XYZ file of C-alpha atoms in Angstrom:
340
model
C -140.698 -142.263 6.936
C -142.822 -141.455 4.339
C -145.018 -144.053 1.511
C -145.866 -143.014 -1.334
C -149.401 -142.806 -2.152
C -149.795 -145.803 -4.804
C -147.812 -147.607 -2.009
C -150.325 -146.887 1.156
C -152.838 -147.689 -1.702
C -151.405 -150.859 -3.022
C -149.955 -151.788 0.655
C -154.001 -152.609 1.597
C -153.826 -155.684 -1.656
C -150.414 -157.196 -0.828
C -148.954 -157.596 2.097
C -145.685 -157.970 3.376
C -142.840 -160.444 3.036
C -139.816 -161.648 5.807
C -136.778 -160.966 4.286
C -133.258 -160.019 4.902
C -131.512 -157.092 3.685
C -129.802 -158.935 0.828
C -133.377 -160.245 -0.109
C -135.065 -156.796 0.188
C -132.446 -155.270 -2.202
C -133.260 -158.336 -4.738
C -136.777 -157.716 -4.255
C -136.715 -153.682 -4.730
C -134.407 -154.065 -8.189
C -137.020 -155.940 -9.463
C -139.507 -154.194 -7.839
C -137.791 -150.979 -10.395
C -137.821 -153.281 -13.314
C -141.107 -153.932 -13.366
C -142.505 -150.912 -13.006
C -140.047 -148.454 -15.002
C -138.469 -150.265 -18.600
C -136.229 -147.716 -18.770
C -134.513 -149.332 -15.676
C -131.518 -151.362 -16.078
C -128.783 -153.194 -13.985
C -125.243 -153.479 -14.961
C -121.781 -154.924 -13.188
C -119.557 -157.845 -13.118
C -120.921 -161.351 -12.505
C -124.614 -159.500 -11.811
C -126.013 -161.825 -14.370
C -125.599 -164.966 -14.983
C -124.047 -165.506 -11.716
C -126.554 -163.251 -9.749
C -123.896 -161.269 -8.004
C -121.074 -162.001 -5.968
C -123.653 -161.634 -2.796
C -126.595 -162.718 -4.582
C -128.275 -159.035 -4.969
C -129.257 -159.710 -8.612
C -130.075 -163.386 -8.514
C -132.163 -164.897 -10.631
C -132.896 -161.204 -12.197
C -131.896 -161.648 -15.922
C -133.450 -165.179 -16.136
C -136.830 -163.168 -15.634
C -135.592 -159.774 -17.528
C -133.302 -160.743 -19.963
C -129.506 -159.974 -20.617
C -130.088 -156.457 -22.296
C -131.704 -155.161 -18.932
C -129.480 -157.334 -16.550
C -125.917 -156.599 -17.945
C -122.885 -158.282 -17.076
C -120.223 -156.071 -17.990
C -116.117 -156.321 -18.089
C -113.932 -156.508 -15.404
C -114.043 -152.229 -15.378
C -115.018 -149.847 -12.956
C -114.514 -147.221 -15.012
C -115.709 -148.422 -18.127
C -119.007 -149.688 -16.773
C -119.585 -146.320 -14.484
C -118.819 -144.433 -17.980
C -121.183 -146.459 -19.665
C -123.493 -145.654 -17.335
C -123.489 -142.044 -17.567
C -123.893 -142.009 -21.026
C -126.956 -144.462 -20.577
C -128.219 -141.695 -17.850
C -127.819 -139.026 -20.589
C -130.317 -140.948 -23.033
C -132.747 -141.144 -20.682
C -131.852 -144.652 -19.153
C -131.919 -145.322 -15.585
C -128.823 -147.356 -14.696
C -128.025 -149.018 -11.761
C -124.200 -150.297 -11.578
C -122.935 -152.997 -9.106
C -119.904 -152.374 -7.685
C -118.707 -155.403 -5.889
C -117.145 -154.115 -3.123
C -116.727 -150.450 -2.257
C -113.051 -150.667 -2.379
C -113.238 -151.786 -6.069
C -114.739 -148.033 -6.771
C -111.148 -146.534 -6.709
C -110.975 -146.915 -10.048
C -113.997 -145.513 -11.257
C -113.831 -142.567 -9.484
C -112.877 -140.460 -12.093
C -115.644 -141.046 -13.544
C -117.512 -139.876 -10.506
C -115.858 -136.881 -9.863
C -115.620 -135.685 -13.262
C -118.526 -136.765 -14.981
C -121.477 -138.282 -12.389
C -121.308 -135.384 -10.107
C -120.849 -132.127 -12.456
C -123.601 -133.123 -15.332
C -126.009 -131.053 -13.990
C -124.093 -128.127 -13.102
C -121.879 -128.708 -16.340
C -125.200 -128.884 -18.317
C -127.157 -125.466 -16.727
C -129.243 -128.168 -15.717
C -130.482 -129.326 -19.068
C -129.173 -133.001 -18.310
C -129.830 -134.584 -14.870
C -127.803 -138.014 -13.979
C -130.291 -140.511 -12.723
C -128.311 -143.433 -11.657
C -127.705 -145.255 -8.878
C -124.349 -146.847 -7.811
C -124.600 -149.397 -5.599
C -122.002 -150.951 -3.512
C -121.310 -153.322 -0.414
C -118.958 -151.929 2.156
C -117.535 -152.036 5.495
C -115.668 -154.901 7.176
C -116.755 -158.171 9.488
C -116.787 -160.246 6.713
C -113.294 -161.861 6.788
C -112.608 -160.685 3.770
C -109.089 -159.783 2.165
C -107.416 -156.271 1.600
C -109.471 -153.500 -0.471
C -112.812 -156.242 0.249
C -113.668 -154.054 3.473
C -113.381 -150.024 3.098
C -115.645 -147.756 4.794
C -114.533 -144.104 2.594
C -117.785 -142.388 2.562
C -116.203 -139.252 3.539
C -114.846 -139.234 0.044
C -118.037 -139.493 -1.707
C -119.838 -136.960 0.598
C -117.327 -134.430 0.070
C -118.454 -134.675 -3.732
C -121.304 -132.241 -4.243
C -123.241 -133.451 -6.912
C -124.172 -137.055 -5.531
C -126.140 -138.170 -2.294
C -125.261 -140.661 -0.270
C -127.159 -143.742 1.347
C -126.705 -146.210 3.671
C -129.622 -148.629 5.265
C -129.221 -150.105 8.554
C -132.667 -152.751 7.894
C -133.989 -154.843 5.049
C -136.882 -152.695 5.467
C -135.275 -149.517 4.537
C -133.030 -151.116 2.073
C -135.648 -151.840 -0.032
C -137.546 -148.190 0.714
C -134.315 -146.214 -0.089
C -133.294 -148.105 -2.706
C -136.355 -147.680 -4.924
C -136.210 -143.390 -3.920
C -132.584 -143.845 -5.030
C -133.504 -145.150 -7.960
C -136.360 -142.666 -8.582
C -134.161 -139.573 -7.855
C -133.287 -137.280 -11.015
C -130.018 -137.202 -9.718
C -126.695 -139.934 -8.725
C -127.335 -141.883 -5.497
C -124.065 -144.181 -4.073
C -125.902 -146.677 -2.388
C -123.491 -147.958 0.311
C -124.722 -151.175 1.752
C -123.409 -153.022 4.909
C -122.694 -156.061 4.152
C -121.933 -157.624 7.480
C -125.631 -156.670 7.561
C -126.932 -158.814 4.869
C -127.725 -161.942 6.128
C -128.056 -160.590 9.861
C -131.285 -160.948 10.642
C -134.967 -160.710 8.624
C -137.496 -157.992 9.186
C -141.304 -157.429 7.317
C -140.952 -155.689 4.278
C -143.568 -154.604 2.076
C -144.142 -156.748 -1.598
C -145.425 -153.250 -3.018
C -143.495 -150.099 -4.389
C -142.907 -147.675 -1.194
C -139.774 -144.982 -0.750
C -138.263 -143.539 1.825
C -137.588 -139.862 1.575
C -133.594 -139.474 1.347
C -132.151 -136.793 3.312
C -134.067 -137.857 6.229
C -132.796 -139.728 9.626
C -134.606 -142.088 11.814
C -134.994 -141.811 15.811
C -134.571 -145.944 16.173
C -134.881 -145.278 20.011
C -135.827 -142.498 21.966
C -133.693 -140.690 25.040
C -132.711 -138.569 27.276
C -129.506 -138.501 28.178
C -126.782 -139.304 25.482
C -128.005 -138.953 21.933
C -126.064 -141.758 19.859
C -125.652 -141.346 15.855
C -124.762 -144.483 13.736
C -125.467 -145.987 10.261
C -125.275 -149.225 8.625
C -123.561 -151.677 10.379
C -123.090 -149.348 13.020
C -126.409 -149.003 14.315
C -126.781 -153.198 16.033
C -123.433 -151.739 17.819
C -125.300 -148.470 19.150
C -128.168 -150.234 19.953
C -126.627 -152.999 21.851
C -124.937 -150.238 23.894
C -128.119 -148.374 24.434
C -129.205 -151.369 26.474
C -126.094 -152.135 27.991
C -126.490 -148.336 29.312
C -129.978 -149.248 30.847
C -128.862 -151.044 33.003
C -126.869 -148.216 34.562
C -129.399 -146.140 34.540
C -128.307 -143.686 31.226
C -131.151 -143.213 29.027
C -129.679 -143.484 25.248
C -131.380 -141.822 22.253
C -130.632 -143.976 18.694
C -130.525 -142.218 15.579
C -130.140 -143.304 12.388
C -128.786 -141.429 10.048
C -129.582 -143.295 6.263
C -128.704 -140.443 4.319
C -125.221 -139.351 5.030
C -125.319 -136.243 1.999
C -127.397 -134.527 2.873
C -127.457 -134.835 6.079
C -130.779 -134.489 8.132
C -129.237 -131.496 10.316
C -132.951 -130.298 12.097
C -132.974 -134.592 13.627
C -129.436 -133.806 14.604
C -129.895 -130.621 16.289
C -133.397 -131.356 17.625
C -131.368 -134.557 19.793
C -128.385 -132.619 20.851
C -130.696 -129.611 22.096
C -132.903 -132.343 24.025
C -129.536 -134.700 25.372
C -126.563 -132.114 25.437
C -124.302 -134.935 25.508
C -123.016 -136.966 21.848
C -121.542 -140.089 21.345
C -120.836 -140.811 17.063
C -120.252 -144.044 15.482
C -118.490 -144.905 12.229
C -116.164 -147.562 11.303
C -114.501 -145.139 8.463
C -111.169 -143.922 9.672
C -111.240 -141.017 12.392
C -109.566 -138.329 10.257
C -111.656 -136.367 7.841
C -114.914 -139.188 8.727
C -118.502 -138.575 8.179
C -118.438 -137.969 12.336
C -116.120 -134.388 12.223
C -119.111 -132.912 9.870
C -121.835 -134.176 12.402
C -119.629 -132.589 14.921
C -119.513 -128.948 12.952
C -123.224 -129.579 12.545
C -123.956 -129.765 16.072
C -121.615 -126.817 17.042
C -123.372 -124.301 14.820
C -126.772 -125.344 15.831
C -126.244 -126.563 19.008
C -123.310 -125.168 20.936
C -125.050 -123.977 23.825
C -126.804 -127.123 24.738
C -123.574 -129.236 25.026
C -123.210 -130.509 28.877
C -120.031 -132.313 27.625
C -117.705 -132.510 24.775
C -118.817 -134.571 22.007
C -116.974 -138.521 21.299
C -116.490 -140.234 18.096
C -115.746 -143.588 17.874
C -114.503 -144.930 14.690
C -112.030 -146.894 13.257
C -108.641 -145.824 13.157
C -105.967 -144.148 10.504
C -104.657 -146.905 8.798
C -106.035 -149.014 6.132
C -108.777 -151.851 6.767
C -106.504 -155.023 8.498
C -106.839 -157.936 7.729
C -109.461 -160.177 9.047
C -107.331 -161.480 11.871
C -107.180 -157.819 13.044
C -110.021 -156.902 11.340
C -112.271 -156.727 14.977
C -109.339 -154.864 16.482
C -110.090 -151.740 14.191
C -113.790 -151.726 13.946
C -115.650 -150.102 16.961
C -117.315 -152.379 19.691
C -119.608 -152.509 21.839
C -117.803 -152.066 24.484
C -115.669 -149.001 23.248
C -119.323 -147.433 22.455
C -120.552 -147.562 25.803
C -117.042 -146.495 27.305
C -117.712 -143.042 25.546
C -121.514 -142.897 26.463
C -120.259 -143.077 30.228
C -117.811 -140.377 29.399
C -119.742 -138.197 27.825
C -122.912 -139.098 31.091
C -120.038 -138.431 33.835
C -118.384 -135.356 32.466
């Protein structure tokens, strides 16, 4: 975890604040705005009405409608507005309201957000940063509660993020936004409102591309992100009590993935247990998997588990529980993979 140096500077002078993850995001947009003009915020209902979870409120009563956009009811119009902003020299970030709402807009992700640089010999980078809540636990209805990461990390061309705290929300948000080049910032929101944590007032980042060791282990190594990671971590204790020592990592960046935490675990536990509540075909978990079996092969004591949700689309929230992994499914495969 790494602060930048006007951040250790500043972090003597301000202090820190106790917020929640919905909070810290507020916080680190205008955090951005403050400090960079050419930073601006579009999506729909981000304005006037703050968001539909609140992540811009009160933002364009202190900045003003032509850096707090509300835009159309348009995926695809508002990404594509975005990349041309990008291409000026503009910073845009662009609310989608849920991540399920992206479907639309992801032509102009794969086409355009993803293959500027490359298109461009590198003369144009693509500094933006799409934002969107995901995941289900919400109650909400169909297409509210997608977890398809996988399809955005198979994109080369655009990183992927995903906090687990209000603390790193905040952090990874303002490297996102920093970054030369497209971030999709994927944030839980079952996790919003879960629980507060300190966060710093000041400008700090949090170096993308790198995991966190939440707890350390011996004996299983669990990997997890977002909303994920209070599942793995209520296992972990669970598994105390039985005497299996549980190593919790957090994974935050999901492209590119921190491969040297990964293998550095798996050659210390041999034994894996991976969480995601994306489906189980073609998830972020099978490319952790081909990670640890070219670095780390030899160190296996057992094979590896994923749990995940399953292949069929998000239920409904009276089945909605029934498809995302539990706590008790977690710790199920950490005794598997400890009595193999």
């Amino acid at each position: 975890m790494a602060l930048s140096k006007v951040a250790n500077k500043q972090a003597v002078q301000v202090g820190v604040k106790e917020l929640t993850m919905i909070q810290a995001i507020n916080d680190g947009l205008k955090t951005m705005l403050e400090e960079d003009p050419k930073t601006l915020l579009l999506g729909e209902d981000i304005g006037k009405n703050g968001g539909v979870f609140r992540a811009t409120d009160g933002l364009q009563d202190v900045f003003g409608e032509k850096r707090v956009i509300d835009t159309p009811l348009s995926e695809a119009g508002f990404v594509g507005t975005a990349v041309g902003m990008a291409l000026n020299g503009l910073k845009p970030v662009v609310e989608i309201q849920f991540l399920g709402f992206v479907y639309p807009a992801f032509e102009q992700i794969a086409t355009h957000v993803t293959r500027m640089r490359t298109r461009t010999l590198g003369y144009y980078s693509m500094p933006m940063v799409i934002r969107a809540p995901y995941g289900a636990g919400v109650r909400s209805p169909e297409i509210h509660s997608d977890s398809v990461e996988a399809l955005f990390v198979h994109l080369p061309g655009i990183k992927v993020v995903c906090p687990s705290t209000p603390y790193d929300a905040k952090g990874l948000l303002l490297a996102s936004i920093a970054d030369p080049d497209p971030v999709l910032f994927l944030e839980p929101m079952r996790l919003y409102r879960g629980k507060r944590q300190e966060v710093p007032a000041h400008d700090y980042r949090i170096e993308l591309g790198k995991g966190e060791i939440v707890q350390q282990g011996e004996d299983v190594t669990i990997f997890a992100w977002g909303a994920m990671m209070p599942i793995a971590m209520e296992a972990a204790e669970l598994m105390k009590e039985q005497g299996i020592s549980c190593e919790v990592i957090d994974l935050r960046t999901l492209y590119p993935l921190d491969k040297a935490i990964i293998a550095d675990s798996v050659q210390k536990t041999g034994r894996v247990v991976i969480i995601h509540e994306g489906h189980e075909t073609g998830g972020v978990g099978s490319e952790i998997v081909s990670v640890i079996m070219e670095t780390s092969f030899l160190y296996l004591r057992a094979p590896i588990e994923k749990v995940t949700g399953f292949d069929v689309p998000v239920p409904l929230f009276a089945l909605e529980h029934t498809y995302l992994p539990t706590t008790e499914r977690v710790s199920q495969a950490i005794q598997k993979v400890y009595s193999f």
